[in-house]
CSV table of C-alpha atoms in Angstrom, one decimal:
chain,number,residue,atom,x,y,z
A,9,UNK,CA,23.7,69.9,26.3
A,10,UNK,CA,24.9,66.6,28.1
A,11,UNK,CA,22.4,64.2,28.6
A,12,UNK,CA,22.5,62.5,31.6
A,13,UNK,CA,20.4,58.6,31.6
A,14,UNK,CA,19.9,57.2,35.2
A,15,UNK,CA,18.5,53.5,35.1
A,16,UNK,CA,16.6,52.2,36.7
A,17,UNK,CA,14.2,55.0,37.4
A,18,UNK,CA,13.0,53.2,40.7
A,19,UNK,CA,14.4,50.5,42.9
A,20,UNK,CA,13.3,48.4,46.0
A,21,UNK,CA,16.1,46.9,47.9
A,22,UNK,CA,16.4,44.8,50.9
A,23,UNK,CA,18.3,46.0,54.1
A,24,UNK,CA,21.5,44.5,54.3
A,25,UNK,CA,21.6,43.8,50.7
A,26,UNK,CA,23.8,45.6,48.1
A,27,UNK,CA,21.6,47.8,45.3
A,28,UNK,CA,23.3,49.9,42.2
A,29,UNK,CA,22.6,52.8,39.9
A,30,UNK,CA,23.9,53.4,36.7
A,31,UNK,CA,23.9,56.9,34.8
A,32,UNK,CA,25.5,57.3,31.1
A,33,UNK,CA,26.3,60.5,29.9
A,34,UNK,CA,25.8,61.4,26.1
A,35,UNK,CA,29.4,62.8,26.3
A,36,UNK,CA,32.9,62.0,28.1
A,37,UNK,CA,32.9,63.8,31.5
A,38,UNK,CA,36.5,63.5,31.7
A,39,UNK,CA,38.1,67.7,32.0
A,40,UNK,CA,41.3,68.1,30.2
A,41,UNK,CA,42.5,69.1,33.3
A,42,UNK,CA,42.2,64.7,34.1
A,43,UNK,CA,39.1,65.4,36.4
A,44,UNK,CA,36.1,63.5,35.8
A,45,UNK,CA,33.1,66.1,36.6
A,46,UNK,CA,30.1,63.7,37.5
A,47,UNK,CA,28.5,63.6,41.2
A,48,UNK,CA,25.4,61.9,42.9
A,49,UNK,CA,23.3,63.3,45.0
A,50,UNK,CA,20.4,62.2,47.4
A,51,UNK,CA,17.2,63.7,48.1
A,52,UNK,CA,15.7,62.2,51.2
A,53,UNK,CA,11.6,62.6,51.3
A,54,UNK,CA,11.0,66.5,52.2
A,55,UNK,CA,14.5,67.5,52.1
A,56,UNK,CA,16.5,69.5,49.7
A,57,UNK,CA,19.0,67.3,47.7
A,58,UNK,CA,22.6,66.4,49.3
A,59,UNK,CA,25.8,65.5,48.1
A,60,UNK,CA,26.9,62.0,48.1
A,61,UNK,CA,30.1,61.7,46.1
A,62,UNK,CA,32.1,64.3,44.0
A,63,UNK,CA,34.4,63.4,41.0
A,64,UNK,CA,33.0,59.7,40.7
A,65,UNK,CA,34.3,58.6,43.9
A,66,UNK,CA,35.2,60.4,46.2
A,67,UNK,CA,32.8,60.5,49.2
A,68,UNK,CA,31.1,63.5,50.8
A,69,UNK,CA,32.3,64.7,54.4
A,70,UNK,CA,29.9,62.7,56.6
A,71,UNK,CA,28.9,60.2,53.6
A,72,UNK,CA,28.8,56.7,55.2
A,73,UNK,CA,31.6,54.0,53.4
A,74,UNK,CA,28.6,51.7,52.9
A,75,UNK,CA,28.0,54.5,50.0
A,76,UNK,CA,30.8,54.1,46.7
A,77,UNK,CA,30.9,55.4,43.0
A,78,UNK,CA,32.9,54.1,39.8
A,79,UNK,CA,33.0,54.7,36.2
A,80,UNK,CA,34.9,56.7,33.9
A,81,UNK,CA,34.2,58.8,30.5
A,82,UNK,CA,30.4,58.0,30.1
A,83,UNK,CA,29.7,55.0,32.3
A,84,UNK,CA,29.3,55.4,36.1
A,85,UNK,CA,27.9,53.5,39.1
A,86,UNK,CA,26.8,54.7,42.5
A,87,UNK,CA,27.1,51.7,44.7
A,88,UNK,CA,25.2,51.3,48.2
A,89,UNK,CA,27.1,48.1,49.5
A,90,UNK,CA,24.5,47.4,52.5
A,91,UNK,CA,21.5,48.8,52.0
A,92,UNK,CA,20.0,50.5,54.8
A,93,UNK,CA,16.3,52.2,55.9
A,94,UNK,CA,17.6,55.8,55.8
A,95,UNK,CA,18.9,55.5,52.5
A,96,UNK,CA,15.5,56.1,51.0
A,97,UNK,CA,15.1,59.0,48.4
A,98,UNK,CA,15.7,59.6,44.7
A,99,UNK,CA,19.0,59.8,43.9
A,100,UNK,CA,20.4,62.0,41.2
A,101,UNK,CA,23.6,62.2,39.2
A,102,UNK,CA,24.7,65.2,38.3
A,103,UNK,CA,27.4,66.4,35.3
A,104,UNK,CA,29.4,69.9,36.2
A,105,UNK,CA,31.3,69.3,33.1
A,106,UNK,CA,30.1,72.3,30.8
A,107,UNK,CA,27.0,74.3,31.3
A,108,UNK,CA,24.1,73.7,31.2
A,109,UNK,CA,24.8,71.7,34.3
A,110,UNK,CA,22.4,68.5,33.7
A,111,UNK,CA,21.4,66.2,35.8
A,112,UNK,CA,20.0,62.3,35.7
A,113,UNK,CA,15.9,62.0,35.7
A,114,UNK,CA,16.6,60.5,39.7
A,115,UNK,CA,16.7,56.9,40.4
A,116,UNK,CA,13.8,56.6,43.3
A,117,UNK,CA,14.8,54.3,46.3
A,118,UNK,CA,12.8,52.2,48.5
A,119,UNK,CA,12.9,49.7,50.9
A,120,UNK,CA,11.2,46.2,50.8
B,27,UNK,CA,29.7,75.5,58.6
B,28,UNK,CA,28.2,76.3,55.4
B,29,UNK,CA,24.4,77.2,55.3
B,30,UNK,CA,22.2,78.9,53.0
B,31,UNK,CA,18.9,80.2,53.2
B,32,UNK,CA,16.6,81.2,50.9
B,33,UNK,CA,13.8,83.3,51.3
B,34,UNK,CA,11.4,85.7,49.3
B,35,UNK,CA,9.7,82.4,47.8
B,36,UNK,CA,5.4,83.0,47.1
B,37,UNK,CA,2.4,82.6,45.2
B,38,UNK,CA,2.2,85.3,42.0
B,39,UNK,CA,0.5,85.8,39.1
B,40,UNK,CA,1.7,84.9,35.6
B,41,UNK,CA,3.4,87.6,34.2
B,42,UNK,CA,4.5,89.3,37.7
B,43,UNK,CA,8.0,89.5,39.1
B,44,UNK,CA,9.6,88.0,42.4
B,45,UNK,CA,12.7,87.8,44.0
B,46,UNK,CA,14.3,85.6,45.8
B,47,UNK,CA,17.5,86.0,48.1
B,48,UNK,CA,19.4,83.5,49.5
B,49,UNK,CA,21.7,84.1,52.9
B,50,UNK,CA,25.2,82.5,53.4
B,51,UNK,CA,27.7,82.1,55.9
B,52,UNK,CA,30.4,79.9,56.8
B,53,UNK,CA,31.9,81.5,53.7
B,54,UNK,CA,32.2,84.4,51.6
B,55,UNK,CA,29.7,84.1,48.6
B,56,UNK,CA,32.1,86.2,46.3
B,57,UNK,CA,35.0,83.8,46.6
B,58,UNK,CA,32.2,80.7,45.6
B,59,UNK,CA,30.3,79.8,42.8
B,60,UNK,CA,26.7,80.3,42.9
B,61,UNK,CA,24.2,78.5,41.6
B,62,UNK,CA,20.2,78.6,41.3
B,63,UNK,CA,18.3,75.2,40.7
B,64,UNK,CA,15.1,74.6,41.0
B,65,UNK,CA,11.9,71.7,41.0
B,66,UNK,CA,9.1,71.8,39.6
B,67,UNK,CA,6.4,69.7,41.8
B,68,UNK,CA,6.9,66.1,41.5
B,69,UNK,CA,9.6,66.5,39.1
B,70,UNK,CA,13.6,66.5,39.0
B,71,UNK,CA,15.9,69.2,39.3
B,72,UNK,CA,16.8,71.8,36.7
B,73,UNK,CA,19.7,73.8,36.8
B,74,UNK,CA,19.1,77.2,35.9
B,75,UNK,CA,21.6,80.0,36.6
B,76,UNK,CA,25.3,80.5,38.2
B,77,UNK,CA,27.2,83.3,38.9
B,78,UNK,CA,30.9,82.9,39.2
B,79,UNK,CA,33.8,84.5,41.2
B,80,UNK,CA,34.5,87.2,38.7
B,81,UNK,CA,30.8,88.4,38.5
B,82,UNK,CA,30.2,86.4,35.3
B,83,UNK,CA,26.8,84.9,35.1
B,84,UNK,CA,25.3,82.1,33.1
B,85,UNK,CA,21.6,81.1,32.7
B,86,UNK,CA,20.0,78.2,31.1
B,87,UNK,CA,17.8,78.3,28.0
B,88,UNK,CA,14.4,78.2,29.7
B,89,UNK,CA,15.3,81.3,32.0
B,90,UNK,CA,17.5,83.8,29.6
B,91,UNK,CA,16.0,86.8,29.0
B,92,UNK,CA,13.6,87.0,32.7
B,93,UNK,CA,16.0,86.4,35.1
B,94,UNK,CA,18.8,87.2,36.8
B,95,UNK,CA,21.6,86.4,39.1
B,96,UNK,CA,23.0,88.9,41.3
B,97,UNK,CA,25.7,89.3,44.4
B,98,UNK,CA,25.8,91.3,47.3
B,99,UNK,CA,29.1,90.9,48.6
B,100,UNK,CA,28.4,93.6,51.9
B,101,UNK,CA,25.3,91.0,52.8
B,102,UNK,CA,26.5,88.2,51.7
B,103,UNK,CA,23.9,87.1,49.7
B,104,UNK,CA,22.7,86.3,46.4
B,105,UNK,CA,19.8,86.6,44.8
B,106,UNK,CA,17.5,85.8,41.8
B,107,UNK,CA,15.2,88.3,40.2
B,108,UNK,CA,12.5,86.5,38.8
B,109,UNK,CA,10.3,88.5,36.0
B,110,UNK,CA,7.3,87.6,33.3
B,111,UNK,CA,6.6,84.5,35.1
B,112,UNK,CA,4.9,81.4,33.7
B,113,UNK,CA,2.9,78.8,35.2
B,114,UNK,CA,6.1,76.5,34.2
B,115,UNK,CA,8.1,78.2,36.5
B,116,UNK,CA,6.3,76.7,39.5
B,117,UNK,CA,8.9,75.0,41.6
B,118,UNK,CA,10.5,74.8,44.8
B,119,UNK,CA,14.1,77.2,43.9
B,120,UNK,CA,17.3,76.2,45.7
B,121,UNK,CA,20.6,77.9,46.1
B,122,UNK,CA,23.9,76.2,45.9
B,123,UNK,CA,27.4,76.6,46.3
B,124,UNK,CA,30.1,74.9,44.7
B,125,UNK,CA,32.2,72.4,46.4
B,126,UNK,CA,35.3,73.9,45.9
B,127,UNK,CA,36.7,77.2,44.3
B,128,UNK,CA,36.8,76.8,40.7
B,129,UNK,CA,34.1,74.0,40.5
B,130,UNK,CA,30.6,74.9,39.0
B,131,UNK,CA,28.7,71.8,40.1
B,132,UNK,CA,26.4,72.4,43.6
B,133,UNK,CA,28.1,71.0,46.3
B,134,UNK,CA,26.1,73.0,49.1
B,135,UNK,CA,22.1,73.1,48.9
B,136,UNK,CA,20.0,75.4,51.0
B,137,UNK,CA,16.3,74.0,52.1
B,138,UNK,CA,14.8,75.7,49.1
B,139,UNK,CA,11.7,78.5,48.8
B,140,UNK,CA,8.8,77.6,47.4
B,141,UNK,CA,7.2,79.4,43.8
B,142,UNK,CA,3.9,79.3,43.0
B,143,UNK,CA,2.8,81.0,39.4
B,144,UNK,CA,-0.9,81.4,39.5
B,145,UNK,CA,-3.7,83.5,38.8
């Protein structure tokens, strides 16, 4: 199974400010097919979980631009460039690689 | 629009059986992947079983064996047949669809049923 390794597990970030989230993969994510299989998702307090970004960077329909992800093979990134209130919840990446699908232990979010 | 809704969810005993069903439209569930995850109180999210577009299913290691995926193209709906439960399976079960045709990982999450294994 891929292992997916989320740091840091929890986060406090002032509004305005920028805040990141890294998640390694214990194997390349990259398809032979040139697609990179790794997503993030958000899971807003009481809410199921929602998609944020697909394929390392490509956002979501209805995914604010304040919200970007990076990375390639193992090494990714989910960038929130301006922090804001409704942006707390845990967030999750996610590898749809090979099953099983395996996701990230969830970074938790929250605002100072 | 997309939506899924899951339903069947309940409190049972260890070692009974449940099923859960989950509802779509906006789409056609056989032309989708379809996925099961699920989250144990407190806890992060386990995948545990897809069924594809060709009626192939998968199931992860902690599942094989007691449940099962199914499709019901007329309904549009899939559903999970839950048997010889454990107090480990306690979680809060959602379905998902892929993102796009060909692509395993949810994209699409419904609002989740509750499952409580308990005697």
């Amino acid at each position: 199974d891929i292992v997916m390794t989320q740091t840091p597990l929890s986060l406090s970030a002032t509004p305005g400010q920028p805040a990141s989230i890294s998640c390694k993969s214990s194997q390349s994510l990259l398809h032979s097919n040139g697609n990179t299989y790794l997503y993030w998702h958000l899971q807003k307090p009481g809410q199921p979980p929602q998609l944020l970004i697909y394929e390392v960077s490509n956002r979501f329909s209805g995914v604010p631009d304040r919200f970007s992800g990076s990375g390639s093979g193992t090494d990714f990134t989910l960038t929130i460039s301006r922090v804001e209130a409704e942006d707390v919840g845990v967030y999750y990446c996610m590898q749809g690689l090979q099953l099983p699908i395996t996701f990230g232990q969830g970074t938790r979010l929250e605002i100072k | 629009e997309v939506q899924l809704v899951e339903s069947g969810g309940g409190l049972i005993q260890p070692g009974g059986s449940l099923r859960l069903s989950c509802a779509a439209s906006g789409f056609t569930v056989s032309s989708q992947y379809m996925s099961w995850v699920r989250q144990a109180p407190g806890k992060g999210l386990e995948w545990i079983s897809v069924i594809y577009s060709d009626g192939s299913t998968h199931y992860a290691e902690s599942v094989k064996g007691r449940f099962t995926i199914s499709r019901y193209n007329s309904k549009n709906t899939v559903s999970l047949q839950m048997n010889n439960l454990r107090a480990e399976d306690t979680a809060v079960y959602y379905c998902a669809r892929s993102l796009t045709f060909g692509d395993t990982a949810p994209g699409y999450w419904g609002q989740g049923s509750l499952v409580t294994v308990s005697s």
